[in-house]
XYZ file of C-alpha atoms in Angstrom:
643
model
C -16.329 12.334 -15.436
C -16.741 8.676 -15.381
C -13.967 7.080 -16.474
C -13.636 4.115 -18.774
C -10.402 2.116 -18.966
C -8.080 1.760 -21.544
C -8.433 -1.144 -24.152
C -6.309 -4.505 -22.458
C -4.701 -4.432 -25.956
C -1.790 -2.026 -25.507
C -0.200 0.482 -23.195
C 0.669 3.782 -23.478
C 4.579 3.655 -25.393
C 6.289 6.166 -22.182
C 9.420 7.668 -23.491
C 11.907 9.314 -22.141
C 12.274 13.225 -22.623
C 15.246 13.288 -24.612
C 12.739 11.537 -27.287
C 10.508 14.406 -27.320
C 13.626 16.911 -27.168
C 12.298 18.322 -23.497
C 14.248 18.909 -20.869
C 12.404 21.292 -18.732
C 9.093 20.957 -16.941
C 7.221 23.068 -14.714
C 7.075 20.042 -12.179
C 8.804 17.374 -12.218
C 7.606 13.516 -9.917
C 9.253 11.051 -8.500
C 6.961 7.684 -8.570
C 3.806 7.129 -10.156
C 2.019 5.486 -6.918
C -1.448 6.419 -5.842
C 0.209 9.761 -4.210
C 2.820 10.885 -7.636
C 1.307 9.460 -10.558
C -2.907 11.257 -9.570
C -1.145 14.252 -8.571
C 0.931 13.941 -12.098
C -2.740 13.656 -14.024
C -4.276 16.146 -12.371
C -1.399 18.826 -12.557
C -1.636 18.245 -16.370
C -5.076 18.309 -16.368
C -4.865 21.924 -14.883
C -2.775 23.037 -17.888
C 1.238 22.781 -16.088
C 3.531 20.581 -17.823
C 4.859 17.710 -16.206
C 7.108 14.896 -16.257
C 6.438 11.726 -14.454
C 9.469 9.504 -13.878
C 8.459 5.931 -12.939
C 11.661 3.418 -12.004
C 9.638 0.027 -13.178
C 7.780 -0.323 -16.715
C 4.060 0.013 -18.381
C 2.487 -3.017 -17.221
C -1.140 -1.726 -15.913
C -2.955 -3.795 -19.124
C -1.440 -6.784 -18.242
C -4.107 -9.321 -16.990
C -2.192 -9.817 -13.852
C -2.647 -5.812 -12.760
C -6.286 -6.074 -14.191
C -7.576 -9.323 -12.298
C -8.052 -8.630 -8.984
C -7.546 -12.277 -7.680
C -4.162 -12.099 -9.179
C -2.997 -9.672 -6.283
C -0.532 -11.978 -4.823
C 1.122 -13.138 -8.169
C 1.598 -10.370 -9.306
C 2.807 -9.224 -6.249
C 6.282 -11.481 -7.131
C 6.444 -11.360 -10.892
C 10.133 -10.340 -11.748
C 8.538 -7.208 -14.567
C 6.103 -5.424 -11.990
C 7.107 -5.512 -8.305
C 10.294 -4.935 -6.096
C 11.707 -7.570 -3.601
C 12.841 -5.861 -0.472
C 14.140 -7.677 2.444
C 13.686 -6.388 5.673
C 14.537 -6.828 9.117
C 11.656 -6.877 11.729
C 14.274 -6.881 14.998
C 17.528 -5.871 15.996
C 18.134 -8.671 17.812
C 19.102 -11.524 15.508
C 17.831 -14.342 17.052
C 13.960 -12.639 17.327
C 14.536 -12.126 14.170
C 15.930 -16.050 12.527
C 12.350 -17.393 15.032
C 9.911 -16.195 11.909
C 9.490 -19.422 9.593
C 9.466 -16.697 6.499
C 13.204 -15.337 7.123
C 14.814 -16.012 3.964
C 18.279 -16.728 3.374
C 20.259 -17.136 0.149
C 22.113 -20.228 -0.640
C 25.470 -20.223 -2.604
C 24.110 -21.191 -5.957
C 21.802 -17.847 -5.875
C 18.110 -19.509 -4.784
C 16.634 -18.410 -2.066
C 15.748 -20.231 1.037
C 13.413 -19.604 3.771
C 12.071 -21.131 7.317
C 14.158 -22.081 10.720
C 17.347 -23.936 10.484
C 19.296 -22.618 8.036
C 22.162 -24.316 5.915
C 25.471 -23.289 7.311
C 26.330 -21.835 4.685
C 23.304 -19.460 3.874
C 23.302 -15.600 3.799
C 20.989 -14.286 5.926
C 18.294 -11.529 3.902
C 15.283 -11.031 6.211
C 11.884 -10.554 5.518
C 10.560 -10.845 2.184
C 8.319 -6.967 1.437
C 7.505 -6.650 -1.917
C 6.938 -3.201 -3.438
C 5.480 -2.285 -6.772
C 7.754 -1.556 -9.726
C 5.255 -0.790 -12.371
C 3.206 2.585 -13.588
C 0.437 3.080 -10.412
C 3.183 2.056 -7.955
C 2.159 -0.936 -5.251
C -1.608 0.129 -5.685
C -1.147 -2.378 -8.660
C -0.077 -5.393 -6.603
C -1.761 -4.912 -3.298
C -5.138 -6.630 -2.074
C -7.161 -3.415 -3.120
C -8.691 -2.692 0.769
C -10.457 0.967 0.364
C -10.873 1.837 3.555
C -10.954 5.153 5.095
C -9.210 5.691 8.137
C -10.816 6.786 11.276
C -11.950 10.167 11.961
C -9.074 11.079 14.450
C -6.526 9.987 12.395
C -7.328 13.044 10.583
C -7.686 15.318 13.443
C -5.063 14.368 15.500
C -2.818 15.967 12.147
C -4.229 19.241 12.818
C -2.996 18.728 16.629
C -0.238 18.406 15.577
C 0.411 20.799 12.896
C -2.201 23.357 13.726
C -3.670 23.340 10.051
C -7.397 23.056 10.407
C -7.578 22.064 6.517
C -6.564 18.110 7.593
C -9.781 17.876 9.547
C -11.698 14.810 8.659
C -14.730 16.865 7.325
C -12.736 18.368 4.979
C -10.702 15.179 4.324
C -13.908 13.580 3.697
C -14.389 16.120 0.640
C -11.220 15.021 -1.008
C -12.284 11.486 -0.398
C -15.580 12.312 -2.647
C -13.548 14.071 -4.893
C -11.107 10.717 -5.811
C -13.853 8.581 -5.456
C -15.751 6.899 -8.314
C -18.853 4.219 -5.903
C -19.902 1.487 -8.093
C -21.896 0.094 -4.625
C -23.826 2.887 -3.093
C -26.866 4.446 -4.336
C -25.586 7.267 -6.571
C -26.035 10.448 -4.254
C -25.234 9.099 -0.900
C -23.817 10.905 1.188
C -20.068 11.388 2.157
C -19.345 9.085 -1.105
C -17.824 10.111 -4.723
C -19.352 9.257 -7.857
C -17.470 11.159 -10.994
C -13.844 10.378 -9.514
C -11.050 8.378 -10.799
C -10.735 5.963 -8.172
C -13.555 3.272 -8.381
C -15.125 1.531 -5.368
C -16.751 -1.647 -4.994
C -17.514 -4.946 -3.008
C -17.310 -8.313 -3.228
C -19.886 -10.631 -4.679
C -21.865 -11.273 -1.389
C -23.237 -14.537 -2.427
C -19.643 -15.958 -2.141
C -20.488 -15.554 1.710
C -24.394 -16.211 1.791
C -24.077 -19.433 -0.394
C -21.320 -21.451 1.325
C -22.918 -22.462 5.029
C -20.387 -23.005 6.672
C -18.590 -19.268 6.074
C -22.222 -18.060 7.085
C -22.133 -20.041 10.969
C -19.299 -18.616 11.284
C -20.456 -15.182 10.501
C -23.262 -15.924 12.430
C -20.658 -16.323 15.460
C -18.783 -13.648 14.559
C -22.020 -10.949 14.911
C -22.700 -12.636 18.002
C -19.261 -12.444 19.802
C -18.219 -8.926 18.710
C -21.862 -6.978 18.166
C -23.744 -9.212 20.191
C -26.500 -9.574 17.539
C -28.420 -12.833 17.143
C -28.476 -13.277 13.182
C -30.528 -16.649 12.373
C -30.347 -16.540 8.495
C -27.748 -16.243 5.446
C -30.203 -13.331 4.246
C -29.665 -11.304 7.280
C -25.653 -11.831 7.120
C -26.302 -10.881 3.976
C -27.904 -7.707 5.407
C -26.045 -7.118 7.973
C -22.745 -7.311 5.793
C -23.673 -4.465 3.295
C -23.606 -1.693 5.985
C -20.882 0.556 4.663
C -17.736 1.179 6.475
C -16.888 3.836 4.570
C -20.329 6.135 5.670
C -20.223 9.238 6.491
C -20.333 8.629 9.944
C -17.920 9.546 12.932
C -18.954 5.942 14.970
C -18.435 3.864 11.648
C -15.173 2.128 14.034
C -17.314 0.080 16.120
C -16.860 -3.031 16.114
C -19.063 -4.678 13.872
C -18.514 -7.434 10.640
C -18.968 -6.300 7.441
C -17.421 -6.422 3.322
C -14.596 -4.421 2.894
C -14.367 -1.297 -0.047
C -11.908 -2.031 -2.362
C -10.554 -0.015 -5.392
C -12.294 -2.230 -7.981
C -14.413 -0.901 -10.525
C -18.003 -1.879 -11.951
C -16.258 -4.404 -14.622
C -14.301 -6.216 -11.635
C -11.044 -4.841 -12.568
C -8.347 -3.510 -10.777
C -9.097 0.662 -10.237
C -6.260 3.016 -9.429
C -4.115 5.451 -10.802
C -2.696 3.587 -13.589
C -6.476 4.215 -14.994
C -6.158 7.910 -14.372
C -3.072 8.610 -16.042
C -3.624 6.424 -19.142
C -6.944 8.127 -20.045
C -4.924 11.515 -19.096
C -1.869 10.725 -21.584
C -3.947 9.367 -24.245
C -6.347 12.389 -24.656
C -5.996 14.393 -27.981
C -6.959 17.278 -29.097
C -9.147 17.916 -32.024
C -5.946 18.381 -34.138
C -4.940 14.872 -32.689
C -1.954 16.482 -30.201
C -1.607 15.431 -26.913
C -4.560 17.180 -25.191
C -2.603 17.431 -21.529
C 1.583 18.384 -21.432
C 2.274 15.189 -19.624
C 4.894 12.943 -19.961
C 5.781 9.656 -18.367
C 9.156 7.866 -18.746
C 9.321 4.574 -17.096
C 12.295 2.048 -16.333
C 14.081 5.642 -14.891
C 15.180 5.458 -11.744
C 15.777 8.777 -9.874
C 19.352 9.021 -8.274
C 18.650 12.677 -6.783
C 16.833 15.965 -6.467
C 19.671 18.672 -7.846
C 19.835 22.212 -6.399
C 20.999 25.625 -6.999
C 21.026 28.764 -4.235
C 17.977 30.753 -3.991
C 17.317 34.207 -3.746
C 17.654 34.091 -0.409
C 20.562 31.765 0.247
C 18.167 28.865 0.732
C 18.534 25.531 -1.504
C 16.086 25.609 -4.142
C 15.417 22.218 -5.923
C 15.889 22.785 -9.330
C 15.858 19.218 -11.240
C 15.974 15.668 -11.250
C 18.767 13.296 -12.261
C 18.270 9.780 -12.950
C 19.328 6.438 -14.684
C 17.302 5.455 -18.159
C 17.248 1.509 -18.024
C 15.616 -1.510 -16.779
C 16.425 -4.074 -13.834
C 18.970 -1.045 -12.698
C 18.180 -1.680 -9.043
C 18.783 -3.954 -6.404
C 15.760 -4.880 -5.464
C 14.853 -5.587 -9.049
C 14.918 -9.402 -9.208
C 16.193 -8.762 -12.709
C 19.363 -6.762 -11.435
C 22.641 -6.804 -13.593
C 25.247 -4.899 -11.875
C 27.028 -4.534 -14.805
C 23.969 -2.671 -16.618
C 24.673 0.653 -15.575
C 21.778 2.538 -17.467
C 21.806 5.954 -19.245
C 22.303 9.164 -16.964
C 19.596 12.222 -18.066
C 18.824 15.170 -16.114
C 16.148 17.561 -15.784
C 15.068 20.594 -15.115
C 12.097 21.576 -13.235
C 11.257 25.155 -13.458
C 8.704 25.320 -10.957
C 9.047 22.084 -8.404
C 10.325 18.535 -7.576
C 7.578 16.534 -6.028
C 9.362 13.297 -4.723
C 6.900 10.218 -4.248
C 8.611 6.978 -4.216
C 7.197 5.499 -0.765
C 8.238 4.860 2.410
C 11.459 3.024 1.326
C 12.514 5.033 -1.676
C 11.664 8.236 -0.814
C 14.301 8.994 1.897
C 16.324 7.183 -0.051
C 16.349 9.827 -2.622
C 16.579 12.577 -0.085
C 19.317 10.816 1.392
C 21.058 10.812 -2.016
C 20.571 14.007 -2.892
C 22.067 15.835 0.745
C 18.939 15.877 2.307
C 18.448 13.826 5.428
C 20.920 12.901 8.863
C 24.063 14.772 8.684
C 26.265 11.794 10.346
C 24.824 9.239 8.148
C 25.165 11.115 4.770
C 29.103 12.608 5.526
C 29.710 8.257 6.520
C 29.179 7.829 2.844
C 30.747 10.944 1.083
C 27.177 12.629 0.374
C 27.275 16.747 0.481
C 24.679 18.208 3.023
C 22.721 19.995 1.292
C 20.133 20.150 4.567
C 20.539 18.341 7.872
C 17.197 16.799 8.296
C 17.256 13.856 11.083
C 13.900 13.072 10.118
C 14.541 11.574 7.059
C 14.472 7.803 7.075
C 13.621 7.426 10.449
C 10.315 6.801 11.904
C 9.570 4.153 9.656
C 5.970 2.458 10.859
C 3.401 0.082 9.775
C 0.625 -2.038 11.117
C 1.770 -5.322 12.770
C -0.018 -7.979 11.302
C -0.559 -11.655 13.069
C -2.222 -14.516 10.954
C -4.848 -16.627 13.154
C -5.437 -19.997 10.876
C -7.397 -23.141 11.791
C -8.127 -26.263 9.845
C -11.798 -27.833 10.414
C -12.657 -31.384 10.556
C -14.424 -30.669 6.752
C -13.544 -28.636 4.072
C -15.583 -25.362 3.693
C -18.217 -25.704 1.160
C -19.196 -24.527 -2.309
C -15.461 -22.769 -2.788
C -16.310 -20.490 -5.711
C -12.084 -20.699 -6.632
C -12.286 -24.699 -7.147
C -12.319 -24.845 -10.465
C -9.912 -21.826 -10.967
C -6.215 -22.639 -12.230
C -4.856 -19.105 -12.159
C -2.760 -19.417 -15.097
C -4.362 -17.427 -17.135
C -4.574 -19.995 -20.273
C -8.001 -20.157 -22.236
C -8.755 -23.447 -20.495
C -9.497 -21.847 -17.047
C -13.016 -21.180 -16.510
C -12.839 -18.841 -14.305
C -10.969 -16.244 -16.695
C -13.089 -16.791 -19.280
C -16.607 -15.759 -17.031
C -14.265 -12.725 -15.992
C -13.712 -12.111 -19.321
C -16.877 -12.792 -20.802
C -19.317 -11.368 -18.151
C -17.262 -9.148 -15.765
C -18.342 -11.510 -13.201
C -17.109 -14.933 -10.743
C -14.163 -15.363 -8.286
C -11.540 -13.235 -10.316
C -13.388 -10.198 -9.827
C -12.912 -11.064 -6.097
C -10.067 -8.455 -4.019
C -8.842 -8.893 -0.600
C -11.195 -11.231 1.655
C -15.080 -11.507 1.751
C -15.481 -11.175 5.490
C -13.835 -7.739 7.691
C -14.256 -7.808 11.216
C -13.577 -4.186 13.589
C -12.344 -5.348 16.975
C -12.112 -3.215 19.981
C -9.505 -4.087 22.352
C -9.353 -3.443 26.239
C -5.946 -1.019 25.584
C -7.589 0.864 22.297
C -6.884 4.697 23.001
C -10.113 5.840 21.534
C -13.574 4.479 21.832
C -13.212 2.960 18.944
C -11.670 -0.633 16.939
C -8.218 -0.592 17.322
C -7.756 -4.164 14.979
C -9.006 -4.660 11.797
C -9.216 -8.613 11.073
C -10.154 -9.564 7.197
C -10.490 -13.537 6.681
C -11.593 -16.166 4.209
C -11.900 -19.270 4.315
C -10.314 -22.584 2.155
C -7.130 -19.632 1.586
C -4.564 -19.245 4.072
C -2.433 -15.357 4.102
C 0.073 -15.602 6.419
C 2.959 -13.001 5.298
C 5.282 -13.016 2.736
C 8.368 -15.330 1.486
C 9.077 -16.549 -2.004
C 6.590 -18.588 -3.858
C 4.032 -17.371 -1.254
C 2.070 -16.239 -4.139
C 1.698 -19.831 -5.283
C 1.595 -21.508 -1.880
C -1.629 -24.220 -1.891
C -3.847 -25.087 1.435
C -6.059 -27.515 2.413
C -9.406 -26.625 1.673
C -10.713 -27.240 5.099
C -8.684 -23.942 5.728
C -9.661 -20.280 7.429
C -7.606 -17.740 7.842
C -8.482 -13.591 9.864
C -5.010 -11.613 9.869
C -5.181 -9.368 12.338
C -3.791 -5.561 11.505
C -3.135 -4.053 14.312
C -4.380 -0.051 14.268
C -3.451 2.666 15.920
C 0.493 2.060 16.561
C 2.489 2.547 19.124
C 5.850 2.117 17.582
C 8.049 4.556 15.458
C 11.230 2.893 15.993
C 11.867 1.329 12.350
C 14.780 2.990 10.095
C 15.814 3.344 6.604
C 19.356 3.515 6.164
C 21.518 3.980 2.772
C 24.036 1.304 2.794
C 25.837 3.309 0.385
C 25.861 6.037 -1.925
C 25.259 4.311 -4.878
C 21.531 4.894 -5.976
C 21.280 1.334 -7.598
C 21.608 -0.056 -4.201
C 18.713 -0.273 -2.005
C 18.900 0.611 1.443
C 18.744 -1.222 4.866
C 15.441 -1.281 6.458
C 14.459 -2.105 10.088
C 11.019 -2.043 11.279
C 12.366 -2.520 14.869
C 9.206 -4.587 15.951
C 7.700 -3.473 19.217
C 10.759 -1.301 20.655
C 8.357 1.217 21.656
C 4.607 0.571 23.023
C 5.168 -3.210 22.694
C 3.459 -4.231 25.460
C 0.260 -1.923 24.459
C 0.494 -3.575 20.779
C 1.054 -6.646 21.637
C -1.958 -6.976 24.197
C -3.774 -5.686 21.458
C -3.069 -8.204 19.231
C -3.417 -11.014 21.289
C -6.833 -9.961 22.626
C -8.049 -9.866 18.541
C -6.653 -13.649 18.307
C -8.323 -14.858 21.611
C -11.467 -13.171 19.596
C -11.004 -14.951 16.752
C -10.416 -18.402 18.391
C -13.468 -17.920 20.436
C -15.975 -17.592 17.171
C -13.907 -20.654 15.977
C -14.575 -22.701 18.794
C -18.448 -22.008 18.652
C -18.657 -23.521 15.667
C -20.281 -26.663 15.341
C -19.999 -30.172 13.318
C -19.407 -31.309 11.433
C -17.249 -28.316 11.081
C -15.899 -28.961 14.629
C -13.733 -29.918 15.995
C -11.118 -27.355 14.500
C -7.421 -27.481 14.596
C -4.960 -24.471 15.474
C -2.008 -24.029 13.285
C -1.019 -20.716 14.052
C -0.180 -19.344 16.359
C 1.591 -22.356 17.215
C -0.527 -23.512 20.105
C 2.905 -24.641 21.365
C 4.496 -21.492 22.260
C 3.259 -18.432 24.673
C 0.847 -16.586 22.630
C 2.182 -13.077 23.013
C 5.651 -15.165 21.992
C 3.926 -16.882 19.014
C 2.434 -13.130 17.787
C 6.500 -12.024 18.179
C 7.827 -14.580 15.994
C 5.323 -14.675 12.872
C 4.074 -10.967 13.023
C 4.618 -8.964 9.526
C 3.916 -5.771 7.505
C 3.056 -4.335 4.436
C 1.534 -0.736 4.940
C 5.267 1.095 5.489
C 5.047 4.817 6.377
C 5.946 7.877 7.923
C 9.555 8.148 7.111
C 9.370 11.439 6.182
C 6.837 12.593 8.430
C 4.475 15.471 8.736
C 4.817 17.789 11.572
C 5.415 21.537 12.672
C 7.029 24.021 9.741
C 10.264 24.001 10.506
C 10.877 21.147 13.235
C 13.757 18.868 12.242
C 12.107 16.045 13.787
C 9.964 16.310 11.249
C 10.943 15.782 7.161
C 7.638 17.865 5.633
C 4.907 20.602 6.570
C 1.166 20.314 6.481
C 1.643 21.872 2.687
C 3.880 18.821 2.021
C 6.943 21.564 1.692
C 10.080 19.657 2.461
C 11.945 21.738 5.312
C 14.432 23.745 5.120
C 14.222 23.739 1.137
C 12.325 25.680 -1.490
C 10.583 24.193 -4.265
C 9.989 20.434 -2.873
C 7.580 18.458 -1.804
C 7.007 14.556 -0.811
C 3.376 13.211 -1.398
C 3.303 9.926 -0.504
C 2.885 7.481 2.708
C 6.001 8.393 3.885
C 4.748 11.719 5.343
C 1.688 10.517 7.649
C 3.102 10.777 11.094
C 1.348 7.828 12.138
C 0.318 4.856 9.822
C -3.608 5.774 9.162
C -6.108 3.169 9.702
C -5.688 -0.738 8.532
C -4.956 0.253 4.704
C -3.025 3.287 3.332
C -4.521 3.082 0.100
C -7.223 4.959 0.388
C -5.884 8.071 2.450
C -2.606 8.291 0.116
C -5.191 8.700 -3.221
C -6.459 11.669 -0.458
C -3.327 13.383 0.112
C -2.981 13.744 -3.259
C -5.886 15.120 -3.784
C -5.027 17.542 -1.139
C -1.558 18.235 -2.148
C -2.975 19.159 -5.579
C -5.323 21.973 -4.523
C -2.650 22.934 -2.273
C 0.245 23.389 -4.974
C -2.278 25.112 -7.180
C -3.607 27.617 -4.163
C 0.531 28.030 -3.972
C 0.873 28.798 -7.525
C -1.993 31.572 -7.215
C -0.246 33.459 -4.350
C 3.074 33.580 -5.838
C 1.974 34.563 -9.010
């Protein structure tokens, strides 16, 4: 089942069930990300009707979603993503020290950097979130990467369920995945799924010298291999980090997998559900009971008493409209939307990420007892586990400037405006090929550091050069550099913090909630050695470059400051988890079980980020479209022994 992608001409019209005069389903999801909206397809697919409720609008045929150099505009256009502000600290002042802390002035703009106007509101941290059909797998850089092995394993540790092994997570993997790269046949890859994998165009590396010294230094410092040609970088870069291989973590330099198909376009489950909602039958009727209603945002999971005295979830209610919340750059506060509910005869499946997801558990009695009675909120179950926990992967940008700028830059001649003027559009357009087929960054690096708990990386640097990525603020999407520019971001594996909180800030479900990542509260010390043993890496293939490349100049971190200091001030995120973690059946200090089974109710499950009790890998993308996958055969194994 290879699957094509629907024409860029149109979308699929989504309505809302009233429309079709429905207003029961079998199961009913919350958020259409790479975790709700492929378990929403394939449910369908397996013959149970199912209604998919998505809070943003239709937008995956846009050119924005479909080009993957677009990632970081679309990233802040007001129709497809979310702007959350977060908090990294508790403590204010850390906090105000990060250049990107935005503030908002009187007259409504937004402001960001150190030294405030007086009379500026304080925000935090700019963290967008997709708002659009295929959740923020439609505006992120499109990294594929598995996780390591014992990411997988330490689950069943923890749980005691021998199904989240990393063998058998490896089968789902080949299951969702659709290789464009890899011979077809190799093993521990997918080739009929609806995910597609690729690479970037390698000559993008190989024909620009100066990116290919600095490879050259980069094998030599972290593998200690001698490479003396662009041909063998070339080579060497191919290996495949995703192989089915239990060592692939060493540290080594190599392209990254991304979820990009053999046409350079964005891959993901936007694909998946279009071609499942636009299937007919030979009588032209839908061929698969699903429906999808965007712009409806869920405001909570209803109940009703079980057989057994135990809450049951029994339906959905939510707001019909557009721009209803908060976050929504478009928010009206005086559009108050249309109220529908739903019924959902068999279960509620809530998958609206890290940040919405206990939000809606929250909102719906399920979550910290204290915090939901401060705002009025009936307990349905008291749950401390919801909305707290919140983790990611620190980030910290490393970015020089060389004496020259870096050759043969295949963006040049790129506007990104997407008129009929800009070249590069119309090769993407024309031949599927050139720098808008590009995702993410040509070059990832695997770093071991001296405090890594396993034998293997415990950093994962991507980098680029005549581009700087440095976090996120408004306009960073549009942000130009100097062309003698290189950038690695360091991602920081294997964390050591679960400190970070989501918190309503009130019971209204238009409102979103207060988030605080809590930045190295717990296992600082650990992380932050970490981090600043990747940099010192990173500096020290820099400074073995040579002219006329040389001499290069820091900009960040700010050679002026203590460099665990620096890391402190500028670090940032964008891979939130684990807020309703996975753990024991039954443990309050956990939010789900290893079957995804909410605890303490009947009939609902979260599959999303939000349950992975620690953040896996550098990229979630990849193991979210997997626990999907797994939560699928594991609601349908369900179904079976219930009858």
């Amino acid at each position: 089942m290879k699957l094509g992608l629907i024409s860029l001409l149109g979308s699929f019209a989504a309505a809302s069930p009233a429309a079709y005069g429905h207003s029961e389903y079998e199961y009913v999801i919350i958020g259409s990300g790479p975790g709700g909206g492929s378990l929403a397809a394939n449910l369908a697919r397996a013959g149970h009707s199912v209604l998919l409720l998505e809070a943003g609008g239709d937008d995956g045929a846009s050119l924005l979603q479909q080009i993957p150099a677009m990632a970081d505009i679309v990233s802040e256009d007001s129709a497809m993503s979310w702007s959350f502000f977060v908090n990294h600290y508790q403590n204010e002042t850390q906090a105000r020290r990060d250049s990107k802390y935005t503030y908002r002035l009187p007259n409504g703009t937004l402001w960001y950097g150190l030294g405030p106007p007086e009379d500026a509101t304080p925000l935090g941290i700019l963290y967008p979130r997709g708002a659009t059909v295929g959740g923020s797998a439609q505006l992120n850089a499109m990294n594929f990467a598995l996780p390591p092995d014992s990411d997988w394993d330490d689950i069943v540790e923890l749980t005691g369920d021998e199904t989240w092994n990393s063998e058998n997570m490896r089968r789902y993997y080949i299951e969702v995945e659709n290789c464009t790269y890899a011979p077809e046949g190799t093993a521990g890859h997918g080739f009929n799924g609806y995910v597609a994998s690729n690479r970037n165009n390698i000559t993008y590396v190989t024909d620009r010298p100066g990116v290919v010294e600095v490879s050259q230094h980069a094998f030599n410092a972290t593998e200690g291999i001698d490479v003396e040609s662009a041909e063998e970088v070339s080579e060497l870069l191919q290996r495949d980090l995703n192989r089915d291989d239990p060592d692939r973590y060493a540290p080594g330099l190599f392209q990254l997998p991304l979820h990009i198909d053999s046409e350079k376009r964005r891959s993901g489950s936007w694909v998946y559900l279009h071609e499942t909602l636009t299937a007919k039958c030979a009588n032209g009727k839908p061929r698969y009971p699903l429906t999808l209603s965007t712009h409806s945002l869920a405001t909570r999971v209803l109940f009703k008493k079980g057989h057994d005295g135990k809450p049951r979830a029994s339906g959905v209610e939510y707001l019909k409209g557009e721009g209803l919340y908060s976050a929504d750059k478009r928010y009206d506060a005086s559009e108050s939307g249309h109220l529908i509910n739903v019924t959902a005869s068999k279960e509620v499946i809530v998958a609206g990420g890290a940040f919405n997801t206990p939000q809606i558990l929250k909102l719906s009695g399920v979550g910290p007892r204290e915090e939901l009675e401060s705002h009025g909120i009936p307990v349905v179950v008291d749950l401390p586990a919801v909305g707290n926990y919140l983790q990611d992967n620190y980030e910290g940008g490393v970015t020089v400037e060389a004496s020259v700028p870096w050759e043969n830059n295949p963006f040049a001649n790129c506007t990104f405006t997407l008129q009929p003027d800009d070249p590069c559009l119309q090769e993407w357009e024309t031949s599927h090929t050139g720098p808008y087929g590009e995702g993410a960054a040509p070059l990832g690096l695997l770093y071991r550091s001296s405090v890594s708990e396993t034998e293997h990386s415990d950093a994962f640097l991507f980098g680029a050069a005549g581009v700087v990525f440095r976090g996120y603020y408004p306009g960073y999407s549009t942000d130009t550099f100097p062309p003698t520019s290189w950038f690695w971001s360091v991602v920081k594996m294997q964390t050591g913090n679960q400190a970070g909180t989501v918190t309503l800030r009130s019971a209204d479900p238009r409102e979103a909630p207060e988030i605080n990542f809590n930045f190295f509260a717990e296992g600082g010390d650990r992380d932050l050695q970490a981090i600043q043993e990747a940099v010192e890496h990173t500096l020290r293939i820099f400074n073995a470059t040579r002219a006329p490349y040389s001499p290069l100049m820091i900009v960040e971190p700010h050679p002026g400051v203590d460099m665990k200091q620096a890391i402190m001030d500028e670090a940032f995120s964008h891979h939130a988890t684990s807020t309703c973690r996975m753990g024991p059946a039954g443990d309050k200090n956990y939010c789900v079980d290893s079957e995804f089974k909410v605890n303490g109710i009947d009939g609902l499950r979260v599959v999303d980020a939000s349950i992975f009790p620690r953040t896996p890998g550098g990229f979630p993308a990849a193991p979210t479209f997997m626990i999907s996958q797994k939560a699928f055969e594991t609601i349908l194994k369900s179904r079976k022994h219930s009858g």
